Every structure is written in structure tokens, then in C-alpha cells.
PDB file of C-alpha atoms in Angstrom:
ATOM      1  CA  MET U1194      82.118  96.985  14.469  1.00  0.00           C
ATOM      2  CA  ASN U1195      79.487  95.702  16.718  1.00  0.00           C
ATOM      3  CA  LYS U1196      81.363  92.484  17.178  1.00  0.00           C
ATOM      4  CA  LEU U1197      84.374  94.182  18.065  1.00  0.00           C
ATOM      5  CA  ILE U1198      82.772  96.339  20.639  1.00  0.00           C
ATOM      6  CA  ALA U1199      81.027  93.141  21.870  1.00  0.00           C
ATOM      7  CA  LEU U1200      84.502  91.684  22.196  1.00  0.00           C
ATOM      8  CA  PHE U1201      85.918  94.644  24.334  1.00  0.00           C
ATOM      9  CA  VAL U1202      82.936  94.299  26.641  1.00  0.00           C
ATOM     10  CA  LEU U1203      83.329  90.657  27.064  1.00  0.00           C
ATOM     11  CA  ILE U1204      87.139  91.038  27.927  1.00  0.00           C
ATOM     12  CA  PHE U1205      86.299  93.829  30.177  1.00  0.00           C
ATOM     13  CA  ILE U1206      83.618  91.689  32.178  1.00  0.00           C
ATOM     14  CA  THR U1207      86.272  88.858  32.334  1.00  0.00           C
ATOM     15  CA  VAL U1208      89.079  90.915  33.703  1.00  0.00           C
ATOM     16  CA  SER U1209      86.694  92.584  36.096  1.00  0.00           C
ATOM     17  CA  CYS U1210      85.526  89.471  37.609  1.00  0.00           C
ATOM     18  CA  LYS U1211      89.152  87.886  37.906  1.00  0.00           C
ATOM     19  CA  ASN U1212      90.171  91.028  39.634  1.00  0.00           C
ATOM     20  CA  LYS U1213      87.532  90.616  42.283  1.00  0.00           C
ATOM     21  CA  GLY U1214      88.561  87.167  42.963  1.00  0.00           C
ATOM     22  CA  LYS U1215      89.104  86.234  46.552  1.00  0.00           C
ATOM     23  CA  SER U1216      88.961  89.730  48.081  1.00  0.00           C
ATOM     24  CA  ASP U1217      85.227  89.742  47.334  1.00  0.00           C
ATOM     25  CA  TYR U1218      84.589  86.534  49.345  1.00  0.00           C
ATOM     26  CA  ILE U1219      82.901  87.325  52.701  1.00  0.00           C
ATOM     27  CA  LEU U1220      84.466  85.338  55.416  1.00  0.00           C
ATOM     28  CA  PRO U1221      82.174  83.713  57.989  1.00  0.00           C
ATOM     29  CA  THR U1222      82.213  85.067  61.513  1.00  0.00           C
ATOM     30  CA  SER U1223      84.461  83.352  63.818  1.00  0.00           C
ATOM     31  CA  ASN U1224      83.342  81.587  66.950  1.00  0.00           C
ATOM     32  CA  GLY U1225      84.870  81.061  70.458  1.00  0.00           C
ATOM     33  CA  ASN U1226      85.332  83.073  73.591  1.00  0.00           C
ATOM     34  CA  THR U1227      88.291  85.327  74.788  1.00  0.00           C
ATOM     35  CA  ASN U1228      91.015  83.456  76.646  1.00  0.00           C
ATOM     36  CA  LYS U1229      90.203  80.268  74.852  1.00  0.00           C
ATOM     37  CA  ILE U1230      92.272  78.563  72.114  1.00  0.00           C
ATOM     38  CA  LEU U1231      91.973  75.429  69.967  1.00  0.00           C
ATOM     39  CA  VAL U1232      95.072  73.529  69.504  1.00  0.00           C
ATOM     40  CA  VAL U1233      95.593  71.453  66.195  1.00  0.00           C
ATOM     41  CA  ILE U1234      97.683  68.306  67.035  1.00  0.00           C
ATOM     42  CA  LYS U1235      97.143  64.613  66.601  1.00  0.00           C
ATOM     43  CA  GLY U1236      95.513  62.820  69.434  1.00  0.00           C
ATOM     44  CA  ASN U1237      98.761  60.646  70.353  1.00  0.00           C
ATOM     45  CA  ASP U1238     100.775  63.861  70.620  1.00  0.00           C
ATOM     46  CA  TRP U1239      98.367  65.554  72.729  1.00  0.00           C
ATOM     47  CA  GLU U1240      98.270  62.767  75.233  1.00  0.00           C
ATOM     48  CA  GLY U1241     102.181  62.612  75.185  1.00  0.00           C
ATOM     49  CA  LYS U1242     105.006  65.009  75.933  1.00  0.00           C
ATOM     50  CA  ILE U1243     103.785  67.763  73.582  1.00  0.00           C
ATOM     51  CA  GLY U1244     100.317  67.892  75.132  1.00  0.00           C
ATOM     52  CA  ASP U1245     101.793  67.785  78.575  1.00  0.00           C
ATOM     53  CA  GLU U1246     104.166  70.806  77.789  1.00  0.00           C
ATOM     54  CA  ILE U1247     101.104  72.700  76.482  1.00  0.00           C
ATOM     55  CA  ARG U1248      98.930  72.019  79.449  1.00  0.00           C
ATOM     56  CA  SER U1249     101.887  72.798  81.871  1.00  0.00           C
ATOM     57  CA  VAL U1250     102.732  76.322  79.987  1.00  0.00           C
ATOM     58  CA  PHE U1251      99.127  77.383  78.997  1.00  0.00           C
ATOM     59  CA  GLY U1252      97.769  75.902  82.018  1.00  0.00           C
ATOM     60  CA  GLU U1253      99.619  78.195  84.301  1.00  0.00           C
ATOM     61  CA  HIS U1254      97.489  80.000  86.924  1.00  0.00           C
ATOM     62  CA  GLN U1255      96.638  83.747  86.383  1.00  0.00           C
ATOM     63  CA  VAL U1256      97.958  85.527  89.247  1.00  0.00           C
ATOM     64  CA  GLY U1257      95.671  87.968  91.447  1.00  0.00           C
ATOM     65  CA  LEU U1258      92.571  85.685  91.423  1.00  0.00           C
ATOM     66  CA  PRO U1259      90.956  84.126  94.379  1.00  0.00           C
ATOM     67  CA  GLN U1260      90.386  80.690  92.757  1.00  0.00           C
ATOM     68  CA  PRO U1261      92.955  78.846  90.407  1.00  0.00           C
ATOM     69  CA  GLU U1262      92.276  79.850  86.926  1.00  0.00           C
ATOM     70  CA  THR U1263      94.450  79.099  83.736  1.00  0.00           C
ATOM     71  CA  LEU U1264      95.921  81.809  81.520  1.00  0.00           C
ATOM     72  CA  LEU U1265      94.199  80.239  78.678  1.00  0.00           C
ATOM     73  CA  SER U1266      91.446  77.364  78.316  1.00  0.00           C
ATOM     74  CA  VAL U1267      92.718  74.951  75.887  1.00  0.00           C
ATOM     75  CA  GLY U1268      90.929  72.522  73.481  1.00  0.00           C
ATOM     76  CA  GLN U1269      92.312  70.040  71.122  1.00  0.00           C
ATOM     77  CA  ILE U1270      91.434  68.691  67.635  1.00  0.00           C
ATOM     78  CA  ASP U1271      93.164  66.193  65.415  1.00  0.00           C
ATOM     79  CA  PRO U1272      94.314  67.766  61.999  1.00  0.00           C
ATOM     80  CA  ILE U1273      91.975  65.493  60.129  1.00  0.00           C
ATOM     81  CA  GLY U1274      89.087  67.057  62.068  1.00  0.00           C
ATOM     82  CA  PHE U1275      90.046  70.651  61.478  1.00  0.00           C
ATOM     83  CA  LYS U1276      87.646  71.376  58.673  1.00  0.00           C
ATOM     84  CA  GLY U1277      84.292  72.916  58.119  1.00  0.00           C
ATOM     85  CA  PHE U1278      82.779  74.740  61.114  1.00  0.00           C
ATOM     86  CA  ILE U1279      85.657  73.819  63.233  1.00  0.00           C
ATOM     87  CA  ARG U1280      88.070  75.934  61.033  1.00  0.00           C
ATOM     88  CA  ASN U1281      85.915  79.082  61.984  1.00  0.00           C
ATOM     89  CA  ALA U1282      87.577  78.947  65.517  1.00  0.00           C
ATOM     90  CA  ARG U1283      88.766  82.447  66.523  1.00  0.00           C
ATOM     91  CA  ALA U1284      91.987  81.609  68.160  1.00  0.00           C
ATOM     92  CA  VAL U1285      93.977  78.496  66.739  1.00  0.00           C
ATOM     93  CA  LEU U1286      97.365  77.034  67.433  1.00  0.00           C
ATOM     94  CA  ILE U1287      98.712  74.545  64.805  1.00  0.00           C
ATOM     95  CA  LEU U1288     101.758  72.352  65.693  1.00  0.00           C
ATOM     96  CA  ARG U1289     103.732  70.943  62.912  1.00  0.00           C
ATOM     97  CA  GLU U1290     107.030  69.438  62.103  1.00  0.00           C
ATOM     98  CA  GLY U1291     109.258  71.209  59.652  1.00  0.00           C
ATOM     99  CA  GLU U1292     112.926  71.975  58.739  1.00  0.00           C
ATOM    100  CA  LYS U1293     113.296  75.234  60.424  1.00  0.00           C
ATOM    101  CA  GLU U1294     112.029  76.280  63.971  1.00  0.00           C
ATOM    102  CA  LYS U1295     109.720  79.296  63.747  1.00  0.00           C
ATOM    103  CA  ILE U1296     106.376  80.852  64.946  1.00  0.00           C
ATOM    104  CA  ALA U1297     104.229  82.384  62.363  1.00  0.00           C
ATOM    105  CA  VAL U1298     100.979  84.321  62.411  1.00  0.00           C
ATOM    106  CA  GLU U1299      98.220  84.385  59.826  1.00  0.00           C
ATOM    107  CA  LYS U1300      94.951  86.401  60.337  1.00  0.00           C
ATOM    108  CA  ASN U1301      91.613  85.900  58.888  1.00  0.00           C
ATOM    109  CA  LYS U1302      92.092  82.918  56.823  1.00  0.00           C
ATOM    110  CA  TYR U1303      88.911  80.708  57.389  1.00  0.00           C
ATOM    111  CA  ALA U1304      86.906  83.285  59.341  1.00  0.00           C
ATOM    112  CA  GLU U1305      86.906  86.810  60.790  1.00  0.00           C
ATOM    113  CA  PRO U1306      88.335  87.943  63.266  1.00  0.00           C
ATOM    114  CA  GLN U1307      90.746  85.020  63.535  1.00  0.00           C
ATOM    115  CA  ILE U1308      94.384  84.356  64.419  1.00  0.00           C
ATOM    116  CA  LEU U1309      96.165  81.181  63.382  1.00  0.00           C
ATOM    117  CA  VAL U1310      99.535  80.748  65.149  1.00  0.00           C
ATOM    118  CA  TYR U1311     101.894  78.095  63.613  1.00  0.00           C
ATOM    119  CA  ALA U1312     104.520  76.702  65.712  1.00  0.00           C
ATOM    120  CA  THR U1313     107.085  74.593  63.847  1.00  0.00           C
ATOM    121  CA  ALA U1314     109.977  72.571  64.812  1.00  0.00           C
ATOM    122  CA  LYS U1315     112.213  69.732  63.548  1.00  0.00           C
ATOM    123  CA  SER U1316     110.858  66.961  65.702  1.00  0.00           C
ATOM    124  CA  LYS U1317     108.367  66.179  68.278  1.00  0.00           C
ATOM    125  CA  GLY U1318     111.153  66.500  70.929  1.00  0.00           C
ATOM    126  CA  ALA U1319     111.841  70.158  69.404  1.00  0.00           C
ATOM    127  CA  LEU U1320     108.219  70.878  69.718  1.00  0.00           C
ATOM    128  CA  VAL U1321     108.442  70.207  73.344  1.00  0.00           C
ATOM    129  CA  ASP U1322     111.200  72.747  73.871  1.00  0.00           C
ATOM    130  CA  LEU U1323     109.614  75.199  71.448  1.00  0.00           C
ATOM    131  CA  ILE U1324     106.579  75.262  73.616  1.00  0.00           C
ATOM    132  CA  ARG U1325     108.511  75.401  76.895  1.00  0.00           C
ATOM    133  CA  ASN U1326     111.010  78.176  75.691  1.00  0.00           C
ATOM    134  CA  ARG U1327     108.532  80.209  73.469  1.00  0.00           C
ATOM    135  CA  GLY U1328     105.164  79.546  75.188  1.00  0.00           C
ATOM    136  CA  LYS U1329     104.763  83.021  76.695  1.00  0.00           C
ATOM    137  CA  GLU U1330     105.392  84.511  73.487  1.00  0.00           C
ATOM    138  CA  ILE U1331     102.599  82.511  72.144  1.00  0.00           C
ATOM    139  CA  ILE U1332     100.273  83.263  74.863  1.00  0.00           C
ATOM    140  CA  LYS U1333     101.061  86.936  74.390  1.00  0.00           C
ATOM    141  CA  LEU U1334     100.030  86.668  70.672  1.00  0.00           C
ATOM    142  CA  PHE U1335      96.619  85.245  71.584  1.00  0.00           C
ATOM    143  CA  LYS U1336      96.099  87.668  74.555  1.00  0.00           C
ATOM    144  CA  ASP U1337      96.995  90.863  72.476  1.00  0.00           C
ATOM    145  CA  GLU U1338      94.426  89.594  69.753  1.00  0.00           C
ATOM    146  CA  ASP U1339      91.809  89.115  72.528  1.00  0.00           C
ATOM    147  CA  VAL U1340      92.328  92.432  73.961  1.00  0.00           C
ATOM    148  CA  LYS U1341      91.715  94.080  70.353  1.00  0.00           C
ATOM    149  CA  PHE U1342      88.614  91.898  69.718  1.00  0.00           C
ATOM    150  CA  THR U1343      87.080  92.882  73.201  1.00  0.00           C
ATOM    151  CA  GLN U1344      87.788  96.611  72.527  1.00  0.00           C
ATOM    152  CA  ASN U1345      86.061  96.403  69.201  1.00  0.00           C
ATOM    153  CA  ILE U1346      83.206  95.110  70.584  1.00  0.00           C
ATOM    154  CA  PHE U1347      83.223  97.685  73.243  1.00  0.00           C
ATOM    155  CA  LYS U1348      83.554 100.508  70.458  1.00  0.00           C
ATOM    156  CA  LYS U1349      80.146  99.341  68.972  1.00  0.00           C
ATOM    157  CA  GLU U1350      78.619 100.183  72.320  1.00  0.00           C
ATOM    158  CA  LYS U1351      80.794 102.894  73.639  1.00  0.00           C
ATOM    159  CA  LEU U1352      79.797 105.063  76.679  1.00  0.00           C
ATOM    160  CA  ASP U1353      79.822 108.823  75.940  1.00  0.00           C
ATOM    161  CA  GLU U1354      82.804 109.671  78.226  1.00  0.00           C
ATOM    162  CA  SER U1355      82.311 113.446  77.607  1.00  0.00           C
ATOM    163  CA  GLN U1356      79.741 113.399  80.433  1.00  0.00           C
ATOM    164  CA  PHE U1357      82.269 112.686  83.095  1.00  0.00           C
ATOM    165  CA  LYS U1358      84.073 115.845  84.772  1.00  0.00           C
ATOM    166  CA  THR U1359      87.047 113.273  85.861  1.00  0.00           C
ATOM    167  CA  ILE U1360      87.770 112.304  82.295  1.00  0.00           C
ATOM    168  CA  LYS U1361      87.602 115.781  80.811  1.00  0.00           C
ATOM    169  CA  LYS U1362      89.698 117.228  83.565  1.00  0.00           C
ATOM    170  CA  LEU U1363      92.527 114.417  83.078  1.00  0.00           C
ATOM    171  CA  GLY U1364      92.373 114.897  79.376  1.00  0.00           C
ATOM    172  CA  ILE U1365      92.027 111.192  78.539  1.00  0.00           C
ATOM    173  CA  SER U1366      89.843 108.771  76.553  1.00  0.00           C
ATOM    174  CA  LEU U1367      88.773 105.235  77.304  1.00  0.00           C
ATOM    175  CA  THR U1368      86.549 102.749  75.331  1.00  0.00           C
ATOM    176  CA  ILE U1369      84.117 101.820  78.000  1.00  0.00           C
ATOM    177  CA  PRO U1370      80.814  99.861  77.229  1.00  0.00           C
ATOM    178  CA  GLU U1371      77.269 101.593  77.973  1.00  0.00           C
ATOM    179  CA  ARG U1372      76.437  98.916  80.438  1.00  0.00           C
ATOM    180  CA  PHE U1373      78.764 100.770  83.041  1.00  0.00           C
ATOM    181  CA  LYS U1374      76.793 103.041  85.163  1.00  0.00           C
ATOM    182  CA  LEU U1375      78.115 106.080  87.122  1.00  0.00           C
ATOM    183  CA  VAL U1376      78.603 105.854  91.012  1.00  0.00           C
ATOM    184  CA  GLU U1377      80.685 108.875  91.553  1.00  0.00           C
ATOM    185  CA  ASP U1378      82.394 111.527  89.631  1.00  0.00           C
ATOM    186  CA  THR U1379      84.011 114.303  91.622  1.00  0.00           C
ATOM    187  CA  GLY U1380      86.416 115.754  88.915  1.00  0.00           C
ATOM    188  CA  ASP U1381      89.252 114.154  90.564  1.00  0.00           C
ATOM    189  CA  PHE U1382      87.948 110.655  90.970  1.00  0.00           C
ATOM    190  CA  LEU U1383      85.603 108.512  88.740  1.00  0.00           C
ATOM    191  CA  TRP U1384      83.756 105.263  89.814  1.00  0.00           C
ATOM    192  CA  LEU U1385      81.743 103.320  87.299  1.00  0.00           C
ATOM    193  CA  ARG U1386      79.986  99.989  87.862  1.00  0.00           C
ATOM    194  CA  GLN U1387      78.507  97.255  85.755  1.00  0.00           C
ATOM    195  CA  HIS U1388      76.168  94.751  87.512  1.00  0.00           C
ATOM    196  CA  LEU U1389      76.888  91.341  86.283  1.00  0.00           C
ATOM    197  CA  LYS U1390      74.001  89.365  84.653  1.00  0.00           C
ATOM    198  CA  SER U1391      75.153  85.860  84.556  1.00  0.00           C
ATOM    199  CA  GLY U1392      76.073  82.943  86.977  1.00  0.00           C
ATOM    200  CA  ILE U1393      75.711  82.645  90.564  1.00  0.00           C
ATOM    201  CA  ALA U1394      76.821  86.395  90.769  1.00  0.00           C
ATOM    202  CA  ARG U1395      73.857  87.721  88.980  1.00  0.00           C
ATOM    203  CA  GLY U1396      72.155  90.415  90.898  1.00  0.00           C
ATOM    204  CA  ASP U1397      75.039  90.934  93.454  1.00  0.00           C
ATOM    205  CA  GLY U1398      78.210  90.687  91.245  1.00  0.00           C
ATOM    206  CA  THR U1399      79.740  93.848  89.808  1.00  0.00           C
ATOM    207  CA  ASN U1400      82.607  94.859  87.543  1.00  0.00           C
ATOM    208  CA  ASN U1401      84.210  98.396  88.503  1.00  0.00           C
ATOM    209  CA  VAL U1402      86.164 101.113  86.873  1.00  0.00           C
ATOM    210  CA  LEU U1403      88.106 103.710  88.933  1.00  0.00           C
ATOM    211  CA  VAL U1404      90.160 106.579  87.369  1.00  0.00           C
ATOM    212  CA  TYR U1405      92.111 109.114  89.079  1.00  0.00           C
ATOM    213  CA  SER U1406      95.516 110.828  89.140  1.00  0.00           C
ATOM    214  CA  TYR U1407      98.223 112.314  91.544  1.00  0.00           C
ATOM    215  CA  PRO U1408     101.289 114.463  91.223  1.00  0.00           C
ATOM    216  CA  LEU U1409     104.492 112.828  89.960  1.00  0.00           C
ATOM    217  CA  GLU U1410     107.230 113.618  92.497  1.00  0.00           C
ATOM    218  CA  ASP U1411     109.695 110.768  92.432  1.00  0.00           C
ATOM    219  CA  GLU U1412     109.325 108.302  89.549  1.00  0.00           C
ATOM    220  CA  SER U1413     111.719 105.635  91.414  1.00  0.00           C
ATOM    221  CA  LYS U1414     108.984 105.445  94.062  1.00  0.00           C
ATOM    222  CA  VAL U1415     105.916 105.093  91.935  1.00  0.00           C
ATOM    223  CA  ALA U1416     105.864 101.163  91.854  1.00  0.00           C
ATOM    224  CA  ASP U1417     106.502 100.980  95.765  1.00  0.00           C
ATOM    225  CA  ASN U1418     103.477 103.305  96.371  1.00  0.00           C
ATOM    226  CA  ILE U1419     101.065 101.633  94.151  1.00  0.00           C
ATOM    227  CA  THR U1420      99.380  99.694  97.367  1.00  0.00           C
ATOM    228  CA  ARG U1421      99.487 102.744  99.638  1.00  0.00           C
ATOM    229  CA  MET U1422      97.817 104.934  97.075  1.00  0.00           C
ATOM    230  CA  ARG U1423      94.995 102.505  96.419  1.00  0.00           C
ATOM    231  CA  ASP U1424      94.461 102.091  99.827  1.00  0.00           C
ATOM    232  CA  THR U1425      94.291 105.758 100.376  1.00  0.00           C
ATOM    233  CA  ILE U1426      91.777 106.019  97.693  1.00  0.00           C
ATOM    234  CA  GLY U1427      89.797 103.094  99.034  1.00  0.00           C
ATOM    235  CA  LYS U1428      89.533 104.825 102.336  1.00  0.00           C
ATOM    236  CA  LYS U1429      88.345 107.987 100.872  1.00  0.00           C
ATOM    237  CA  TYR U1430      85.983 107.042  98.117  1.00  0.00           C
ATOM    238  CA  ILE U1431      84.986 103.373  98.380  1.00  0.00           C
ATOM    239  CA  PRO U1432      83.020 102.905 101.932  1.00  0.00           C
ATOM    240  CA  GLY U1433      81.686  99.663 103.091  1.00  0.00           C
ATOM    241  CA  THR U1434      78.127  99.030 104.353  1.00  0.00           C
ATOM    242  CA  LYS U1435      78.973 100.427 107.972  1.00  0.00           C
ATOM    243  CA  GLU U1436      81.134 103.140 109.576  1.00  0.00           C
ATOM    244  CA  GLY U1437      84.746 102.193 109.510  1.00  0.00           C
ATOM    245  CA  MET U1438      84.546  99.846 106.505  1.00  0.00           C
ATOM    246  CA  HIS U1439      86.378 100.509 103.395  1.00  0.00           C
ATOM    247  CA  MET U1440      88.361  98.894 100.480  1.00  0.00           C
ATOM    248  CA  ILE U1441      91.791  97.954 101.125  1.00  0.00           C
ATOM    249  CA  THR U1442      94.541  95.735  99.591  1.00  0.00           C
ATOM    250  CA  GLU U1443      94.058  92.321 100.947  1.00  0.00           C
ATOM    251  CA  GLN U1444      96.779  92.055 103.593  1.00  0.00           C
ATOM    252  CA  ALA U1445      97.197  88.238 103.482  1.00  0.00           C
ATOM    253  CA  TYR U1446      98.100  88.299  99.745  1.00  0.00           C
ATOM    254  CA  THR U1447     100.966  90.433  98.275  1.00  0.00           C
ATOM    255  CA  PRO U1448     100.043  91.667  94.751  1.00  0.00           C
ATOM    256  CA  PHE U1449     101.996  91.128  91.737  1.00  0.00           C
ATOM    257  CA  THR U1450     103.679  94.021  89.855  1.00  0.00           C
ATOM    258  CA  PHE U1451     104.942  94.022  86.208  1.00  0.00           C
ATOM    259  CA  ASP U1452     106.301  96.460  83.894  1.00  0.00           C
ATOM    260  CA  ALA U1453     103.708  97.733  81.244  1.00  0.00           C
ATOM    261  CA  GLU U1454     102.978 100.190  78.684  1.00  0.00           C
ATOM    262  CA  ILE U1455      99.843 102.151  77.950  1.00  0.00           C
ATOM    263  CA  ASP U1456      99.511 104.718  75.280  1.00  0.00           C
ATOM    264  CA  GLY U1457     103.359 104.582  74.739  1.00  0.00           C
ATOM    265  CA  LYS U1458     104.204 105.582  78.243  1.00  0.00           C
ATOM    266  CA  LYS U1459     105.839 103.668  81.162  1.00  0.00           C
ATOM    267  CA  ALA U1460     103.289 101.946  83.437  1.00  0.00           C
ATOM    268  CA  TYR U1461     103.055  99.357  85.843  1.00  0.00           C
ATOM    269  CA  GLU U1462     100.456  96.640  85.947  1.00  0.00           C
ATOM    270  CA  THR U1463      99.474  95.416  89.480  1.00  0.00           C
ATOM    271  CA  ARG U1464      97.142  92.283  89.976  1.00  0.00           C
ATOM    272  CA  GLY U1465      95.990  91.219  93.448  1.00  0.00           C
ATOM    273  CA  LYS U1466      93.093  90.989  95.700  1.00  0.00           C
ATOM    274  CA  TRP U1467      90.962  93.590  97.499  1.00  0.00           C
ATOM    275  CA  GLU U1468      88.893  93.275 100.685  1.00  0.00           C
ATOM    276  CA  VAL U1469      86.785  95.415 102.748  1.00  0.00           C
ATOM    277  CA  LYS U1470      88.107  96.139 106.193  1.00  0.00           C
ATOM    278  CA  ASN U1471      86.110  94.502 108.929  1.00  0.00           C
ATOM    279  CA  ASP U1472      83.816  92.930 106.417  1.00  0.00           C
ATOM    280  CA  PHE U1473      83.705  89.720 104.266  1.00  0.00           C
ATOM    281  CA  MET U1474      83.542  91.222 100.769  1.00  0.00           C
ATOM    282  CA  ALA U1475      86.741  90.490  98.590  1.00  0.00           C
ATOM    283  CA  GLY U1476      87.659  89.881  94.979  1.00  0.00           C
ATOM    284  CA  PRO U1477      90.461  90.487  92.560  1.00  0.00           C
ATOM    285  CA  PHE U1478      91.752  93.661  90.832  1.00  0.00           C
ATOM    286  CA  ILE U1479      93.919  94.936  88.121  1.00  0.00           C
ATOM    287  CA  ASN U1480      95.766  98.236  88.289  1.00  0.00           C
ATOM    288  CA  TYR U1481      97.475 100.242  85.606  1.00  0.00           C
ATOM    289  CA  THR U1482      99.657 103.088  87.166  1.00  0.00           C
ATOM    290  CA  ILE U1483     100.759 105.333  84.255  1.00  0.00           C
ATOM    291  CA  ILE U1484     103.735 107.720  84.593  1.00  0.00           C
ATOM    292  CA  ASP U1485     102.833 110.832  82.471  1.00  0.00           C
ATOM    293  CA  LYS U1486     106.081 112.713  82.533  1.00  0.00           C
ATOM    294  CA  GLU U1487     105.001 115.529  80.159  1.00  0.00           C
ATOM    295  CA  ASN U1488     102.252 116.506  82.610  1.00  0.00           C
ATOM    296  CA  LYS U1489     104.035 115.644  85.668  1.00  0.00           C
ATOM    297  CA  ARG U1490     101.411 113.344  87.023  1.00  0.00           C
ATOM    298  CA  VAL U1491     100.727 109.874  87.427  1.00  0.00           C
ATOM    299  CA  ILE U1492      97.223 108.571  86.031  1.00  0.00           C
ATOM    300  CA  VAL U1493      95.729 105.273  87.522  1.00  0.00           C
ATOM    301  CA  PHE U1494      93.158 103.161  86.057  1.00  0.00           C
ATOM    302  CA  GLU U1495      91.878 100.404  88.283  1.00  0.00           C
ATOM    303  CA  GLY U1496      89.272  97.681  87.666  1.00  0.00           C
ATOM    304  CA  PHE U1497      88.002  95.252  90.323  1.00  0.00           C
ATOM    305  CA  THR U1498      85.419  92.716  90.375  1.00  0.00           C
ATOM    306  CA  TYR U1499      83.026  91.474  93.035  1.00  0.00           C
ATOM    307  CA  ALA U1500      81.448  88.130  92.009  1.00  0.00           C
ATOM    308  CA  PRO U1501      80.977  85.440  94.700  1.00  0.00           C
ATOM    309  CA  SER U1502      81.393  81.897  93.942  1.00  0.00           C
ATOM    310  CA  VAL U1503      82.176  82.165  90.211  1.00  0.00           C
ATOM    311  CA  ASN U1504      85.418  82.135  88.032  1.00  0.00           C
ATOM    312  CA  LYS U1505      86.509  86.004  87.744  1.00  0.00           C
ATOM    313  CA  ARG U1506      89.333  85.544  85.055  1.00  0.00           C
ATOM    314  CA  ASP U1507      87.106  86.756  82.164  1.00  0.00           C
ATOM    315  CA  PHE U1508      85.619  89.627  84.096  1.00  0.00           C
ATOM    316  CA  ILE U1509      89.015  90.989  84.932  1.00  0.00           C
ATOM    317  CA  PHE U1510      90.104  90.524  81.289  1.00  0.00           C
ATOM    318  CA  GLU U1511      87.372  93.023  80.311  1.00  0.00           C
ATOM    319  CA  LEU U1512      88.663  95.460  82.723  1.00  0.00           C
ATOM    320  CA  GLU U1513      92.187  94.986  81.302  1.00  0.00           C
ATOM    321  CA  ALA U1514      90.840  95.607  77.728  1.00  0.00           C
ATOM    322  CA  ILE U1515      89.157  98.783  78.867  1.00  0.00           C
ATOM    323  CA  ALA U1516      92.496  99.840  80.669  1.00  0.00           C
ATOM    324  CA  LYS U1517      94.523  99.314  77.477  1.00  0.00           C
ATOM    325  CA  SER U1518      92.270 101.671  75.433  1.00  0.00           C
ATOM    326  CA  LEU U1519      93.435 104.466  77.561  1.00  0.00           C
ATOM    327  CA  LYS U1520      94.772 107.462  75.491  1.00  0.00           C
ATOM    328  CA  ILE U1521      96.131 110.706  76.844  1.00  0.00           C
ATOM    329  CA  LYS U1522      94.984 113.479  74.585  1.00  0.00           C
TER     330      LYS U1522
END
């Protein structure tokens, strides 16, 4: 009898251990910055037409920035070198030849969080065509994952938004990190500022968040009025150092506006440059103008950066991640 009980115990332990299996394995933490990917491809292909196409598509300049900066920063590793610590890269594009053209995604295979994008085509020439024709799709996969990654970091250091009259009055929520400090909160307009701590911009550089709304009157004119509305807000709330100075949209640079969606609602994303009238201060901005039909209003989130002499892509990207966390309660 004792032997029978011992046998059942042994079987139970064995089955339990097998059931745990791979699910109990703790993945290492991934490495790598946002807006940066690692491309797994042979060196001669990287130096050839495939690499040229990758550099052309992924190296396109991000609109709305003062200095030329690429959509993504790209590094390369030969397949034979894609092992060990290197496999823990957070964002990886793997190019390979196969019978069927496809783009596939795998997450958290070697590390966490991690996204692996597999681009497969029948030949090297077909891979070139795949990158050319579907490169924007691949970029979006990486960008969307970067937004989630950044938002998850911000959730761990989230500012208590219940203290702000404007956010409460608008009935919205945002994931904003604690490093942003209050500049102004009227109940109709919110301005938060983060002082940057790195690079040449340290001390003077800032990232800024603006939130406000206005009545929805004619939906067909919302996109055309984005620049006029932000200039009105700049004149009213964002002064310069002397009388007569205030923020405006840079007059020598036409902003780019794209269709977007925030919290399931139609929106417009606008990227451009701001300046202070009659002064030398300037920088990039990103604006999300959200049509809230249910409440007959337009909600505006804007982020702008002042960071002299340093690249600003990643600063603006953090503001984009905050904007895309917006929820209407």
C-alpha cells in the first residue's frame, strides 16, 4: 500500500513539473532604445540592394523636426551573430527567403518586452520589393510597440491627474509621468512642463504638454483650423519673455496633418515647428485634435519641445505616447 501511494506521489510530481515547462521560465529583460531596431541579415546583403532599400525606407526623415532625423535608427547583425545577449534586443527585423511572401510577428521569444518581425520573400529581389512596398507597415508595427513600451514605463511613475481642474472638467484621463510639473491650470487650459536632464539641452530644455477643448461647430473645418486655434491659444496662454512675444506656428514651415484615431475617435495628427513671435526660441510640436461628437466638442492635446542644439525625435515621441494614452471617460 505504501509503495502504491509513493508511486502516485511520484507520478503527480512528474506531471506537475512537465506542466510547468516553458511557461515558468523567466525571460531576461530586453535591451534597446525606442525608435531603434536591429536588422538580422547577411553582411553582403546589407551592403547590397536589400540594405540600400532598408536605409531608404527606414531612414526617411521624420516630418516636423528642425534637424533631419530618421523615422527609425537601424543597426545590422549577421544571422550567425544573432545569439546570446544580442538576441535580447527589444525590436528585431529578421529578413529571410522562403516560398511565400509574408510579414509575421512574434513577441517575447528571447526577452521581454520584445517584438520580432519576420519579413519573408521568394528571392533577394523580392525582399527588396517587400521592403519598398510594405516598409511603412513594418515601421508601424515597431512604432506601435514602442508606444506601448513607453506608456508602460510611464504607468509606473504616473502623475496623479485628479489634482488638475482642466482634466477633471474635460472628463479625460492621461498617462503622464511624475517628472512633469504644473505651469498653469485654469480649468479650461492645462500646461505641464518637464525640464530635460541630459545633453546640451540640460537646464534650458523642456518637454511640454498642453490640454484644452473648444466647441465643435463644423466638423468639416476642424482640420483647416488647427493652426489658427493653436496660435490663438499661444497668444492667450504661452507668453515670451517680453511684452508682445508669444508662441505661434512657425510661419516659414507648413505643418503636416494626418488622419489619426485617439480612444476610438476621429482625430488629426499635426507635426510642425513653433516659434516665439519677435524672439529666437523655436522647436517642434505634435498636436492631436480629437473630435468628440458625443459631447459636441473638440479636445486638443499638444506637446512641444524646446531643446537647443540636440536631436528632438525621441522627446517628441514621448509626447506622442502620452497623447495616445488619452481616454474620454
